[in-house]
Coordinates of C-alpha atoms and ligand atoms in Angstrom, one line a residue:
M1 CA 290.1 269.3 50.0
T2 CA 289.1 266.7 52.7
N3 CA 285.9 268.2 53.2
R4 CA 284.5 268.0 49.5
P5 CA 281.5 265.8 48.8
A6 CA 282.2 262.5 47.0
L7 CA 282.7 262.7 43.4
P8 CA 280.0 261.7 40.8
A9 CA 280.7 258.0 40.2
E10 CA 281.6 258.3 36.7
I11 CA 284.4 260.7 37.7
A12 CA 285.4 258.7 40.8
R13 CA 286.2 255.6 38.7
R14 CA 288.5 257.5 36.5
R15 CA 292.5 257.0 36.9
T16 CA 294.5 259.3 34.7
F17 CA 298.3 258.6 35.0
A18 CA 301.5 258.2 33.0
I19 CA 304.4 255.7 33.0
I20 CA 307.8 256.9 33.7
S21 CA 310.8 254.9 33.3
H22 CA 314.3 254.6 31.9
P23 CA 314.5 253.5 28.2
D24 CA 314.3 249.5 28.2
A25 CA 312.9 249.1 31.5
G26 CA 309.6 247.7 30.0
K27 CA 307.1 250.6 29.6
T28 CA 306.0 249.7 26.1
T29 CA 305.6 245.9 27.3
L30 CA 303.6 247.0 30.5
T31 CA 301.5 249.7 28.3
E32 CA 300.6 246.7 26.1
K33 CA 299.7 244.3 29.0
F34 CA 297.5 247.1 30.4
L35 CA 295.6 247.4 27.0
L36 CA 295.3 243.6 26.9
F37 CA 293.8 243.3 30.2
G38 CA 291.7 246.3 29.6
G39 CA 290.3 244.6 26.4
A40 CA 291.6 247.5 24.2
I41 CA 293.6 244.9 22.4
Q42 CA 293.0 241.3 21.7
M43 CA 296.6 240.0 21.7
A44 CA 300.0 241.0 23.1
G45 CA 302.1 242.1 20.4
Q46 CA 299.8 244.5 18.7
V47 CA 301.0 247.7 20.1
R48 CA 304.7 246.7 18.9
A49 CA 303.4 245.4 15.6
K50 CA 301.5 248.6 14.9
G51 CA 304.6 250.5 16.0
E52 CA 306.9 248.5 13.4
A53 CA 304.2 249.0 10.6
R54 CA 304.2 252.7 11.4
R55 CA 307.9 252.9 11.7
T56 CA 308.4 251.4 8.1
R57 CA 306.5 254.4 6.8
S58 CA 308.6 257.2 8.0
D59 CA 312.2 258.1 8.4
F60 CA 311.3 260.1 11.7
M61 CA 309.9 256.9 13.1
Q62 CA 312.9 254.9 11.9
M63 CA 315.0 257.3 14.2
E64 CA 312.9 256.5 17.1
K65 CA 313.3 252.9 16.4
D66 CA 317.2 253.2 15.9
R67 CA 317.6 255.3 18.9
G68 CA 315.1 253.2 21.1
I69 CA 313.1 256.4 21.9
S70 CA 309.6 257.3 21.7
V71 CA 309.1 260.8 20.5
S72 CA 305.2 261.1 19.9
A73 CA 303.1 260.9 22.9
S74 CA 299.7 259.9 23.0
A75 CA 297.0 259.1 25.4
M76 CA 295.0 255.8 25.8
S77 CA 291.9 254.8 27.6
F78 CA 290.6 251.3 28.8
D79 CA 288.5 249.9 31.3
Y80 CA 289.3 247.2 33.7
K81 CA 286.8 245.9 36.4
H82 CA 284.9 249.1 37.7
F83 CA 287.7 251.5 36.5
R84 CA 288.3 253.9 33.4
Y85 CA 292.2 254.2 33.1
N86 CA 293.6 257.1 31.1
L87 CA 297.1 256.3 30.4
V88 CA 299.1 259.4 29.0
D89 CA 302.2 258.2 27.3
T90 CA 305.5 260.3 28.2
P91 CA 308.5 260.5 25.8
G92 CA 311.2 258.5 27.2
H93 CA 314.3 260.5 26.1
S94 CA 315.8 263.0 28.2
D95 CA 316.0 265.4 25.3
F96 CA 312.1 265.8 25.5
S97 CA 312.0 266.7 29.1
E98 CA 309.8 270.1 28.5
D99 CA 307.2 267.7 26.6
T100 CA 307.4 265.4 29.5
Y101 CA 306.8 267.9 32.1
R102 CA 303.8 269.2 30.4
T103 CA 302.6 265.7 29.9
L104 CA 302.8 265.3 33.8
T105 CA 300.6 268.2 34.3
A106 CA 297.7 266.3 32.6
V107 CA 297.9 263.4 35.0
D108 CA 297.0 262.7 38.7
A109 CA 299.5 260.0 39.3
A110 CA 302.5 258.2 37.9
V111 CA 303.7 254.7 37.5
M112 CA 307.4 254.4 37.8
V113 CA 308.8 251.1 36.0
I114 CA 312.3 250.1 37.0
D115 CA 314.3 247.2 35.8
G116 CA 315.0 244.7 38.7
A117 CA 318.5 244.2 37.6
K118 CA 319.4 247.8 37.1
G119 CA 317.3 249.6 39.8
V120 CA 317.1 253.4 39.7
E121 CA 318.5 254.6 36.5
S122 CA 319.5 258.3 35.3
Q123 CA 316.3 258.8 33.3
T124 CA 313.9 257.2 36.1
R125 CA 315.4 259.7 38.5
K126 CA 315.0 262.9 36.3
L127 CA 311.3 262.0 35.6
F128 CA 310.9 261.3 39.3
E129 CA 312.1 264.8 40.1
V130 CA 309.5 266.3 37.6
C131 CA 306.7 264.2 39.4
R132 CA 307.9 265.6 42.7
L133 CA 307.7 269.2 41.7
R134 CA 304.0 268.4 41.5
D135 CA 303.8 265.9 44.4
L136 CA 302.4 263.3 42.0
P137 CA 301.5 260.1 43.9
I138 CA 303.9 257.4 42.4
L139 CA 303.3 253.7 42.3
T140 CA 306.1 251.5 41.5
F141 CA 306.6 248.5 39.5
C142 CA 309.7 246.4 39.5
N143 CA 310.0 244.7 36.2
K144 CA 311.8 241.6 34.8
M145 CA 311.7 239.5 37.8
D146 CA 312.0 236.6 35.7
R147 CA 315.5 237.3 34.9
E148 CA 318.6 237.6 37.4
S149 CA 317.7 240.7 39.6
R150 CA 319.0 242.5 42.4
D151 CA 318.3 241.5 46.1
T152 CA 314.8 242.8 46.9
F153 CA 316.1 244.7 50.1
E154 CA 318.7 246.5 47.7
I155 CA 316.2 247.6 45.3
I156 CA 314.0 249.1 47.9
D157 CA 316.9 250.7 49.6
E158 CA 318.0 252.4 46.4
I159 CA 314.7 253.7 45.7
Q160 CA 314.4 255.1 49.1
E161 CA 317.9 256.6 49.3
N162 CA 318.1 257.8 45.7
L163 CA 314.7 259.3 45.5
A164 CA 314.0 260.2 49.1
I165 CA 310.6 258.6 49.2
D166 CA 309.4 255.9 51.6
V167 CA 309.0 252.5 49.8
T168 CA 306.3 249.8 50.9
P169 CA 306.2 246.4 49.5
A170 CA 302.8 245.7 48.1
S171 CA 304.1 242.3 47.0
W172 CA 307.4 240.4 47.7
P173 CA 309.1 238.2 45.0
I174 CA 309.8 234.5 45.9
G175 CA 313.1 233.1 44.4
T176 CA 315.1 235.0 41.8
G177 CA 316.1 234.5 38.1
R178 CA 315.3 231.0 36.8
D179 CA 314.2 230.1 40.3
F180 CA 311.7 233.0 40.5
I181 CA 308.3 231.4 40.8
G182 CA 306.1 234.3 41.8
C183 CA 305.2 236.8 44.4
Y184 CA 303.4 236.9 47.8
D185 CA 300.7 239.6 47.4
I186 CA 301.0 241.3 50.7
L187 CA 298.0 243.6 50.4
R188 CA 295.8 240.7 49.7
D189 CA 297.3 237.8 51.3
R190 CA 297.4 235.7 48.2
L191 CA 300.4 233.8 46.5
D192 CA 300.6 234.5 42.7
I193 CA 302.5 232.0 40.6
M194 CA 304.2 232.8 37.5
D195 CA 303.2 231.2 34.3
R196 CA 306.2 231.2 32.0
A197 CA 304.6 229.2 29.5
D198 CA 301.8 231.4 28.0
R199 CA 302.7 235.2 27.7
N200 CA 299.1 236.3 27.5
T201 CA 297.5 234.7 30.5
V202 CA 297.9 235.1 34.0
A203 CA 299.1 232.3 36.3
A204 CA 297.5 231.1 39.4
S205 CA 296.7 233.1 42.4
V206 CA 296.3 231.2 45.3
E207 CA 294.4 232.4 48.5
I208 CA 296.5 232.2 51.5
K209 CA 295.7 232.4 55.0
G210 CA 298.7 234.1 56.4
L211 CA 302.4 233.2 56.4
D212 CA 301.8 229.6 58.2
D213 CA 299.2 228.4 55.8
P214 CA 300.2 224.6 54.9
K215 CA 299.4 225.6 51.3
W216 CA 302.7 227.2 51.0
E217 CA 304.6 224.0 51.0
E218 CA 302.5 222.9 48.2
Y219 CA 303.4 225.6 46.0
V220 CA 306.8 226.7 46.9
P221 CA 310.0 224.6 47.2
E222 CA 311.4 224.3 50.5
R223 CA 314.4 225.9 49.9
L224 CA 313.0 229.1 48.6
L225 CA 310.3 229.0 51.2
A226 CA 312.8 229.3 53.9
Q227 CA 314.4 232.3 52.4
F228 CA 311.2 233.9 51.6
R229 CA 309.9 233.6 55.2
E230 CA 313.2 235.1 56.7
E231 CA 313.0 238.1 54.2
I232 CA 309.3 238.7 54.7
E233 CA 309.7 238.8 58.6
M234 CA 312.7 241.3 58.0
A235 CA 310.4 243.3 55.7
K236 CA 307.8 243.5 58.1
E237 CA 310.2 244.8 60.7
L238 CA 312.1 247.1 58.5
L239 CA 309.9 248.6 56.1
P240 CA 306.9 251.0 56.5
K241 CA 303.2 249.7 56.3
L242 CA 301.2 250.9 53.3
D243 CA 299.8 254.3 54.3
P244 CA 297.1 255.3 51.6
K245 CA 297.3 259.0 52.5
A246 CA 301.3 259.1 52.4
V247 CA 300.8 257.6 49.0
L248 CA 298.3 260.2 47.8
E249 CA 300.5 262.8 49.1
G250 CA 303.3 261.5 47.0
T251 CA 305.8 260.8 50.2
M252 CA 305.3 257.1 49.9
T253 CA 305.3 254.5 47.0
P254 CA 304.1 251.0 47.1
I255 CA 306.1 248.7 44.8
W256 CA 304.8 245.8 43.1
F257 CA 307.4 243.1 41.6
G258 CA 306.5 241.4 38.3
S259 CA 307.4 240.4 34.8
A260 CA 305.5 242.6 32.3
I261 CA 306.4 240.2 29.5
N262 CA 304.9 237.2 31.2
S263 CA 301.8 239.4 32.3
F264 CA 302.8 238.7 35.8
G265 CA 302.0 241.4 38.4
V266 CA 300.4 243.7 36.0
R267 CA 296.7 242.9 37.3
E268 CA 297.8 243.5 40.8
L269 CA 299.5 246.8 39.7
M270 CA 296.3 247.7 38.0
E271 CA 294.2 247.0 41.1
G272 CA 296.7 249.1 43.1
I273 CA 296.2 252.0 40.7
S274 CA 292.5 251.9 41.3
Q275 CA 292.7 251.3 44.9
Y276 CA 295.6 253.6 46.1
G277 CA 295.8 256.0 42.9
P278 CA 293.9 259.3 43.2
E279 CA 290.6 260.3 41.6
P280 CA 290.5 263.1 39.4
Q281 CA 292.2 265.9 41.1
P282 CA 291.3 269.9 41.3
Q283 CA 293.1 272.0 38.9
T284 CA 294.9 275.2 39.9
A285 CA 293.5 278.2 37.6
Q286 CA 293.0 281.7 37.7
P287 CA 291.1 283.3 39.2
R288 CA 290.0 280.1 41.0
T289 CA 290.7 276.4 41.5
I290 CA 288.6 274.1 39.3
L291 CA 286.8 271.0 41.0
P292 CA 286.4 267.9 38.9
E293 CA 282.8 267.7 40.3
E294 CA 281.7 271.0 39.1
K295 CA 278.7 270.8 36.7
N296 CA 280.3 272.9 33.9
V297 CA 282.7 271.4 31.5
T298 CA 286.2 272.7 31.6
G299 CA 289.5 271.5 30.0
F300 CA 293.0 272.6 29.1
V301 CA 295.4 271.9 26.3
F302 CA 298.7 270.1 27.4
K303 CA 300.0 269.1 24.2
V304 CA 299.6 269.6 20.4
Q305 CA 300.5 267.3 18.0
A306 CA 300.7 268.0 14.1
N307 CA 300.7 265.6 11.2
M308 CA 299.9 262.5 13.4
D309 CA 298.7 261.1 10.0
P310 CA 301.0 262.2 7.3
K311 CA 298.3 261.7 4.9
H312 CA 296.0 264.3 6.7
R313 CA 297.6 267.5 7.6
D314 CA 295.6 267.7 11.0
R315 CA 296.6 268.8 14.4
V316 CA 295.4 267.5 17.4
A317 CA 295.2 269.3 20.8
F318 CA 295.2 266.9 23.7
V319 CA 292.9 268.1 26.2
R320 CA 292.6 267.2 29.8
M321 CA 289.1 267.5 30.9
A322 CA 289.2 269.2 34.3
S323 CA 285.5 269.3 35.5
G324 CA 281.9 268.2 34.3
H325 CA 280.5 265.9 31.8
F326 CA 281.2 266.6 28.2
T327 CA 279.0 265.6 25.3
R328 CA 280.1 265.4 21.7
G329 CA 279.0 268.7 19.7
Q330 CA 279.0 270.7 22.7
K331 CA 280.2 274.4 22.3
L332 CA 282.9 275.4 24.5
T333 CA 284.5 278.9 24.9
H334 CA 287.9 279.1 23.8
V335 CA 289.2 281.5 26.7
R336 CA 292.1 282.9 24.9
T337 CA 290.2 284.1 21.9
K338 CA 287.1 284.4 23.5
K339 CA 285.3 282.5 20.7
Q340 CA 283.0 279.7 20.9
M341 CA 284.2 276.4 19.5
A342 CA 281.6 273.5 18.7
I343 CA 283.6 270.3 19.7
S344 CA 282.0 268.1 17.0
N345 CA 284.7 265.3 16.3
P346 CA 286.6 265.0 19.6
V347 CA 288.6 261.6 19.5
L348 CA 289.4 259.1 22.2
F349 CA 292.4 257.1 21.9
L350 CA 292.1 253.3 22.0
A351 CA 295.7 251.9 21.5
S352 CA 296.9 253.6 18.4
D353 CA 293.4 253.6 16.9
R354 CA 291.1 256.7 17.2
E355 CA 287.4 256.8 18.0
L356 CA 285.0 259.6 18.2
A357 CA 284.4 260.5 21.7
E358 CA 280.6 260.7 22.4
E359 CA 281.2 261.9 26.0
A360 CA 284.0 262.5 28.5
W361 CA 284.3 263.2 32.3
A362 CA 286.7 265.1 34.3
G363 CA 289.8 263.3 34.1
D364 CA 289.5 262.1 30.5
I365 CA 291.8 263.1 27.8
I366 CA 290.4 263.9 24.5
G367 CA 291.9 264.9 21.2
I368 CA 290.4 267.9 19.4
P369 CA 291.4 268.1 15.8
N370 CA 291.8 271.7 14.8
H371 CA 293.5 274.1 12.5
G372 CA 295.9 275.7 14.8
Q373 CA 293.6 277.7 17.3
L374 CA 294.2 275.5 20.0
R375 CA 297.5 276.0 21.7
I376 CA 299.3 274.5 24.7
G377 CA 298.1 275.9 27.9
D378 CA 294.8 277.1 26.4
T379 CA 291.7 276.7 28.6
L380 CA 288.2 275.5 27.3
T381 CA 285.2 276.5 29.5
E382 CA 281.4 277.1 29.3
G383 CA 281.8 280.7 29.2
E384 CA 283.5 281.6 32.5
V385 CA 287.0 283.2 32.1
L386 CA 289.3 280.6 33.9
N387 CA 292.9 279.8 32.8
V388 CA 294.5 276.9 34.0
K389 CA 297.9 277.4 35.5
G390 CA 301.1 275.5 35.9
I391 CA 302.0 274.7 32.2
P392 CA 305.4 276.2 31.7
S393 CA 307.6 277.0 28.7
F394 CA 311.2 276.5 29.6
A395 CA 314.1 278.7 28.1
P396 CA 315.7 276.3 25.8
E397 CA 319.3 275.3 26.7
L398 CA 320.7 275.2 23.0
L399 CA 320.0 277.7 20.2
Q400 CA 320.8 277.2 16.5
G401 CA 320.3 279.1 13.3
V402 CA 318.2 277.2 10.7
R403 CA 318.7 277.4 6.7
S404 CA 316.5 275.9 4.1
G405 CA 318.3 274.0 1.5
D406 CA 316.1 275.6 -1.0
P407 CA 316.3 279.5 -0.5
L408 CA 313.0 280.0 -2.6
K409 CA 311.1 278.1 0.2
S410 CA 311.7 280.4 3.2
K411 CA 307.9 281.0 3.7
H412 CA 307.4 277.1 4.0
L413 CA 310.1 277.0 6.5
E414 CA 308.7 279.8 8.5
K415 CA 305.4 277.8 8.6
A416 CA 306.9 274.7 9.5
L417 CA 308.8 276.2 12.4
M418 CA 305.7 278.2 13.7
Q419 CA 303.9 275.0 13.8
F420 CA 306.5 273.2 15.7
A421 CA 306.7 276.1 18.0
E422 CA 302.9 275.9 18.6
E423 CA 303.3 272.1 19.0
G424 CA 305.9 273.1 21.7
A425 CA 308.5 270.8 20.0
A426 CA 311.0 273.7 19.7
K427 CA 311.1 277.6 20.4
V428 CA 311.2 279.7 17.5
F429 CA 312.8 283.2 17.9
K430 CA 312.9 285.8 15.2
P431 CA 315.9 288.3 15.9
S432 CA 314.8 292.0 15.6
F433 CA 317.6 292.4 12.9
G434 CA 318.5 290.7 9.9
S435 CA 316.6 287.6 8.4
G436 CA 316.2 284.0 9.6
F437 CA 315.1 282.4 12.6
I438 CA 316.9 280.9 15.7
V439 CA 315.4 277.7 17.1
G440 CA 315.9 276.7 20.6
V441 CA 315.5 273.2 22.0
V442 CA 316.4 271.3 25.5
G443 CA 318.4 268.7 24.0
P444 CA 320.5 268.2 20.9
L445 CA 318.6 265.3 19.6
Q446 CA 315.6 267.5 19.1
F447 CA 317.6 269.3 16.3
E448 CA 317.7 266.1 14.4
V449 CA 314.1 265.2 15.0
L450 CA 313.0 268.8 13.6
A451 CA 315.2 268.4 10.6
S452 CA 313.7 265.1 9.9
R453 CA 310.2 266.0 10.3
I454 CA 310.6 269.5 8.1
E455 CA 311.9 267.3 5.4
L456 CA 309.1 264.7 5.8
E457 CA 306.2 266.8 6.5
Y458 CA 307.2 269.9 4.4
G459 CA 309.5 268.4 1.8
L460 CA 312.1 270.9 2.7
P461 CA 315.7 269.9 3.2
V462 CA 317.1 272.2 6.3
R463 CA 320.2 272.6 7.9
F464 CA 320.8 273.6 11.4
E465 CA 324.0 275.6 12.1
Q466 CA 325.8 277.4 15.1
S467 CA 324.1 280.5 16.2
Q468 CA 325.8 283.7 17.5
F469 CA 323.5 283.2 20.5
T470 CA 323.5 280.7 23.2
S471 CA 320.8 281.9 25.6
A472 CA 317.5 283.3 25.5
R473 CA 315.5 285.1 28.2
W474 CA 311.9 286.3 28.3
V475 CA 311.8 289.9 29.0
S476 CA 309.1 291.6 31.2
G477 CA 308.4 294.7 32.9
D478 CA 306.3 297.8 32.3
K479 CA 305.9 298.6 28.6
I480 CA 307.8 301.7 28.7
A481 CA 310.9 300.1 30.4
V482 CA 310.6 297.1 27.9
E483 CA 310.7 299.4 25.0
K484 CA 313.6 301.5 26.3
F485 CA 315.4 298.5 27.1
S486 CA 314.8 296.9 23.7
T487 CA 316.0 300.1 21.8
A488 CA 319.2 300.2 23.8
N489 CA 319.9 296.5 23.2
K490 CA 318.6 296.0 19.7
L491 CA 321.2 293.6 18.6
H492 CA 320.0 291.3 21.4
I493 CA 316.1 291.4 21.0
G494 CA 314.0 289.3 19.4
T495 CA 310.4 288.0 19.6
D496 CA 309.0 284.4 20.3
S497 CA 306.2 282.7 18.2
D498 CA 303.7 284.4 20.3
G499 CA 305.3 287.7 19.8
D500 CA 306.7 288.1 23.4
T501 CA 310.2 289.8 23.6
V502 CA 313.1 287.8 24.3
Y503 CA 316.8 288.8 25.2
L504 CA 319.3 286.7 23.3
T505 CA 322.8 286.4 24.1
R506 CA 326.0 284.2 24.3
L507 CA 327.2 285.4 27.8
Q508 CA 325.7 284.9 31.3
W509 CA 327.6 288.0 32.1
D510 CA 325.2 290.0 29.8
I511 CA 322.2 288.4 31.7
D512 CA 323.8 289.4 35.1
R513 CA 324.4 292.9 33.7
V514 CA 320.9 293.4 32.6
G515 CA 320.0 292.6 36.1
R516 CA 322.2 295.3 37.5
D517 CA 321.6 298.1 34.8
Y518 CA 318.0 297.6 34.5
P519 CA 316.4 297.1 37.8
D520 CA 312.8 297.6 36.2
I521 CA 313.4 294.7 33.8
N522 CA 313.1 291.0 34.6
L523 CA 314.8 288.3 32.4
T524 CA 313.2 285.1 33.0
A525 CA 314.0 281.4 32.0
T526 CA 310.3 280.2 32.0
K527 CA 307.0 281.8 30.5
E528 CA 303.6 280.4 31.8
M529 CA 301.8 279.3 28.7
M530 CA 298.8 281.2 29.2
A531 CA 296.4 283.7 27.5
E532 CA 296.6 287.3 28.8
Ligands
G4P601 P1 310.7 250.4 27.1 O1 309.5 250.8 26.4 O2 310.7 250.8 28.4 O3 311.8 251.1 26.3 O4 310.8 248.6 27.1 P2 310.2 247.7 26.3 O5 308.8 247.3 26.7 O6 310.3 248.0 24.9 O7 311.1 246.7 26.7 C1 312.5 246.6 26.6 C2 313.0 245.0 26.5 O8 312.7 244.4 27.7 C3 312.2 244.3 25.2 O9 313.0 243.5 24.8 C4 311.3 243.5 26.1 O10 310.8 242.3 25.4 C5 311.9 243.1 27.4 N1 311.1 242.9 28.5 C6 310.0 244.0 28.9 N2 309.4 243.3 29.9 C7 310.1 242.1 30.3 C8 310.2 241.1 31.3 O11 309.2 241.2 32.3 N3 311.1 240.1 31.4 C9 312.0 240.1 30.5 N4 313.0 239.2 30.5 N5 312.1 240.9 29.4 C10 311.3 242.1 29.4 P3 313.9 243.6 23.4 O12 314.7 242.4 23.2 O13 314.3 245.0 23.3 O14 312.6 243.5 22.4 P4 311.7 242.5 22.0 O15 312.5 241.8 20.6 O16 311.3 241.5 23.0 O17 310.3 243.1 21.5

């Protein structure tokens, strides 16, 4: 895409990204500081305070708190200097990886936060792998440098070896733990000093002319300076220089060192995102790729969230704008149903408040309240038939039956399950024999979350119980072959919430057998979420 003309300025200034990290590395704290510098909140502590207030309202949120996980994803927008940042929140727990995967289809880059004392942790690695599948550019923030941390070279080595990506230092820490005084900003030749006293202001940044500037002695104690000089010499020799092209291709990550809680290193990271992070990128679609600079508006749904406010039974479809300049009230074609929708009350998310979005450009994320028409994978256009690709649905790894505590309310249960299926929170299968549903998820914690949400949002106590099936596969092939296969395997056949045929079984052996006995039938573990 190198020969494309420059993007319109409004689009070129957008940076749409997600933060990936292992729980506790500091994602919430860093998000809060982004919002603080972006002017979206006035005071640090607000995101958390709001979080606490929310948590006292519901058991579901209580569970998030108890388990230290964030279940509900959202998107937030803020400005800093000339740039508009759209930060899409990813659920941190591994049980929600499918949701995370879809979230990452809506961003152009990821910020990877690691804890300086812990390095690359299990969840960091998993999320990183998901980013790699899409060649997403990754910028790294090594957090908690105010505490005792690992040796800088060791951290960098670990990232390089564990994640197989080149690492280039954008800054270099001076001293560790109690001795940590700040960082040398390699990219801008500045010395940034951390102020431990005030968590909301950023400490001094001193312009330095190279490593021999006499100002170094003024700010850095001799003992630390000698070690720093030695390290930076070694770093220059051993580590690759920043190559912006390699960063955009996802083969190199620049790393900043800092302390989110002390607001230290955060602004440098934000500037790094604007300077080295990508502009809104083209979107793969059928039958053609969508370019962000196209005049016509297009967007796609990557997440649906129901009951965001328990008092209003609304559903919000999160839409990533793929091209053009959208204005409030505009009519867009919902490609799957071929119907026009007037988008009259789209919302932008600023911290946890919602605001009406008067306009949106390619790269932005807007929320469209609706009554269930908009589903994950749906594309909106100005009339052209385009379907955004690459938003998969994965076969669940765990299946359970579900039983309502109140047998008279089975219709309610069906409604609740269908809603969660549309949200992408679970797969719901209806076996072709017998009554009842089978619910499939990626991780066991999701059953608890679902049970808690069904009770909270529908007033319906439910029990999940062992199912006779452990695997589900989507069935495809020509119509007659599928019908023949379904009739012959009646006890294994069901439908998903879109009405597509699935094959349910306990045994891998069964799946292999189908492969041998029915050469015209395909059993797949993923299904592209897309209109026909
Ligand atoms: P997460 O969203 O990635 O799970 O992490 P979060 O920001 O909630 O941070 C996890 C813990 O690490 C919090 O402490 C937070 O205050 C602390 N933390 C974040 N950044 C830094 C940092 O730069 N330095 C140090 N020393 N600590 C940091 P907590 O005790 O769990 O919560 P709280 O009581 O501080 O709110």
